[in-house]
Amino acid sequence: MKAHDGMYIDGDWRPSAGSSTIDVVNPADEQVIAKVPAGTARDVDSAVAAARAAFPVWAATAPADRSARLTALRDALAARRDEIAETVTAELGAPIGFSRKVHADLPIAVAGSYAELAASYAFEEKVGNSTILHEPVGVVGAITPWNYPLHQIVAKVAPALAAGCTVVLKPAEDTPLVAQLFAEAVHETGLPAGVFNLVTGLGPVAGQALAEHDGVDLISFTGSTAVGRRIGAVAGGAVKRVALELGGKSANVILPGADLTRAVKAGVANVFANSGQTCSAWTRMLVDAARYDEAVELAQQAAAKYVPGDPGHAESRLGPVVSAKQRDRVRGYIERGTAEGARVVAGGPDAPGGRERGYWVRPTVFADVTPDMTIAQEEIFGPVITILKYEDEDDAVRIANGTVYGLAGAVWSEDEEEAVAFARRLDTGQVDINGGRFNPLAPFGGYKQSGVGRELGAHGLAEYLQTKSLQF
Ligand code: NAP
Ligand code: MG
């Protein structure tokens, strides 16, 4: 695949200060499809310097001008829709249909939402004898993961630009190609040089240099809890702003009167989408004791429809996971589940038939899962569902809230009021009621250890603003 051999810094592609490169691997067949430069601390320095220099002018632009640039960015992304989808399919392994509908269309929609919000947001408000100014925070360091690689970039960069901030992005090493495509789209929009900068590289090198950089005013990170904790500590030490989006172990609670067939089907689809590599996935299905066995059977039937298939084929529903590391991690969890006494009713730890090459995992359903098991507590990040039994509503609430996470969740009931009353008792940032659709304007983010801050919509824009009060 096409790749740039430089960093996008100060409005141009420049050679890296170092000479190392990163192999980009197609997870479906383990072929190296491209190489990108592995950025160094010096590259991060140059990128931050460019972002700092660009900040005063960009911060002072009229919101309508920023809106116009973001509209151009949206259009530049939309013009690359197919290329984005093919790139994400090649470097992440997502089925092409899913890549078009989600990996391409979602970030295009989010970019469009910030084009509108930049124009409509109240950057000034009056409170009594004060005028409150909502001003950009400054230079943003964005560190993103590989699982929704373009969405996670746009969910940080678009609101930052809308707010008047400038940005240095360090994307995941596994999915740098779509980040380069994004930089191309930015370049085409004619944003002033230095407003957006891209440094590809390794987390512990380029990512860490960015998180620790004195010239960065806000770090926005999405990824693992382990790295997020460190970034939060570094940011706290330097008294700089930080936003963390750290994954989850969300509950899909099917209340006794709910349409079981529909709820189980949607629950299985929710987890197996993107090979289970979704931080908000409903990886714990909670079913009442009376209908537990029926739910397990329905889940088993639903899982049988997810046959691992070549990501490039239009009819494929389940691709590989992103890397050998993730494959081994997910398979390890499947073995652990069995060892701790859960029952595999679909899938298992071995490679799917005929898939010796590539990072494949069989879509797996666990029954007889109890809340204390490792597979019911830790984020697996693969196509693995756990089904738990609850006795009554209080028990369901206790189990649903019984992890360190709180990112998303679902409640199913024949009575919407009952579902809403239940949702109010959940310690989590989002709850979908009876299969409610994803809303790209709704705040997304975590309670408890799922993170700090919110992304998307007006709440996501507010993350990049700080307030100044003028008294009259
Ligand atoms: P990760 O290491 O936390 O990666 C996220 C981002 O942080 C990547 O850009 C990564 O760079 C960078 N990074 C790594 N170490 C860093 C450091 N010391 N300082 C600054 N930045 C650093 O996550 P992962 O290893 O890809 O995945 C591990 C697990 O994290 C998954 O199994 C899953 O449970 C969880 N995860 C959650 C989400 C989510 O959406 N919340 C996304 C991805 C992963 P590199 O790409 O070079 O590592
Ligand atoms: Mg990593």
PDB file of N, CA and C in Angstrom, residues 7 9 14-20 37-44 46:
ATOM      1  N   MET A   7       7.148  12.514   8.230  1.00  0.00           N
ATOM      2  CA  MET A   7       6.158  12.993   9.195  1.00  0.00           C
ATOM      3  C   MET A   7       5.459  14.204   8.575  1.00  0.00           C
ATOM      4  N   ILE A   9       4.644  17.596   9.329  1.00  0.00           N
ATOM      5  CA  ILE A   9       4.948  18.608  10.342  1.00  0.00           C
ATOM      6  C   ILE A   9       5.010  19.982   9.686  1.00  0.00           C
ATOM      7  N   ARG A  14       7.986  15.731   6.041  1.00  0.00           N
ATOM      8  CA  ARG A  14       9.431  15.891   6.291  1.00  0.00           C
ATOM      9  C   ARG A  14      10.040  14.582   6.747  1.00  0.00           C
ATOM     10  N   PRO A  15      11.327  14.384   6.431  1.00  0.00           N
ATOM     11  CA  PRO A  15      11.975  13.157   6.892  1.00  0.00           C
ATOM     12  C   PRO A  15      12.024  13.102   8.418  1.00  0.00           C
ATOM     13  N   SER A  16      11.979  11.911   8.966  1.00  0.00           N
ATOM     14  CA  SER A  16      12.100  11.743  10.412  1.00  0.00           C
ATOM     15  C   SER A  16      13.523  12.063  10.853  1.00  0.00           C
ATOM     16  N   ALA A  17      13.680  12.481  12.102  1.00  0.00           N
ATOM     17  CA  ALA A  17      15.015  12.714  12.657  1.00  0.00           C
ATOM     18  C   ALA A  17      15.755  11.393  12.843  1.00  0.00           C
ATOM     19  N   GLY A  18      15.022  10.294  12.958  1.00  0.00           N
ATOM     20  CA  GLY A  18      15.663   8.983  13.115  1.00  0.00           C
ATOM     21  C   GLY A  18      15.572   8.185  11.822  1.00  0.00           C
ATOM     22  N   SER A  19      16.080   6.950  11.863  1.00  0.00           N
ATOM     23  CA  SER A  19      16.064   6.152  10.632  1.00  0.00           C
ATOM     24  C   SER A  19      15.271   4.855  10.782  1.00  0.00           C
ATOM     25  N   SER A  20      14.704   4.594  11.959  1.00  0.00           N
ATOM     26  CA  SER A  20      13.938   3.348  12.124  1.00  0.00           C
ATOM     27  C   SER A  20      12.597   3.445  11.428  1.00  0.00           C
ATOM     28  N   PRO A  37       7.854   5.711   8.951  1.00  0.00           N
ATOM     29  CA  PRO A  37       8.946   6.053   9.858  1.00  0.00           C
ATOM     30  C   PRO A  37       8.519   5.969  11.324  1.00  0.00           C
ATOM     31  N   ALA A  38       9.469   5.518  12.154  1.00  0.00           N
ATOM     32  CA  ALA A  38       9.248   5.486  13.607  1.00  0.00           C
ATOM     33  C   ALA A  38       9.798   6.785  14.186  1.00  0.00           C
ATOM     34  N   GLY A  39       8.904   7.670  14.574  1.00  0.00           N
ATOM     35  CA  GLY A  39       9.307   8.997  15.029  1.00  0.00           C
ATOM     36  C   GLY A  39      10.083   8.951  16.336  1.00  0.00           C
ATOM     37  N   THR A  40      10.915   9.962  16.527  1.00  0.00           N
ATOM     38  CA  THR A  40      11.741  10.064  17.732  1.00  0.00           C
ATOM     39  C   THR A  40      11.269  11.261  18.556  1.00  0.00           C
ATOM     40  N   ALA A  41      11.901  11.429  19.721  1.00  0.00           N
ATOM     41  CA  ALA A  41      11.593  12.586  20.560  1.00  0.00           C
ATOM     42  C   ALA A  41      11.885  13.894  19.815  1.00  0.00           C
ATOM     43  N   ARG A  42      12.872  13.867  18.929  1.00  0.00           N
ATOM     44  CA  ARG A  42      13.180  15.092  18.158  1.00  0.00           C
ATOM     45  C   ARG A  42      12.070  15.430  17.170  1.00  0.00           C
ATOM     46  N   ASP A  43      11.480  14.384  16.580  1.00  0.00           N
ATOM     47  CA  ASP A  43      10.331  14.644  15.698  1.00  0.00           C
ATOM     48  C   ASP A  43       9.180  15.248  16.491  1.00  0.00           C
ATOM     49  N   VAL A  44       8.968  14.715  17.690  1.00  0.00           N
ATOM     50  CA  VAL A  44       7.896  15.249  18.543  1.00  0.00           C
ATOM     51  C   VAL A  44       8.197  16.709  18.885  1.00  0.00           C
ATOM     52  N   SER A  46       9.864  18.896  17.081  1.00  0.00           N
ATOM     53  CA  SER A  46       9.586  19.733  15.901  1.00  0.00           C
ATOM     54  C   SER A  46       8.094  19.933  15.724  1.00  0.00           C
TER      55      SER A  46
END
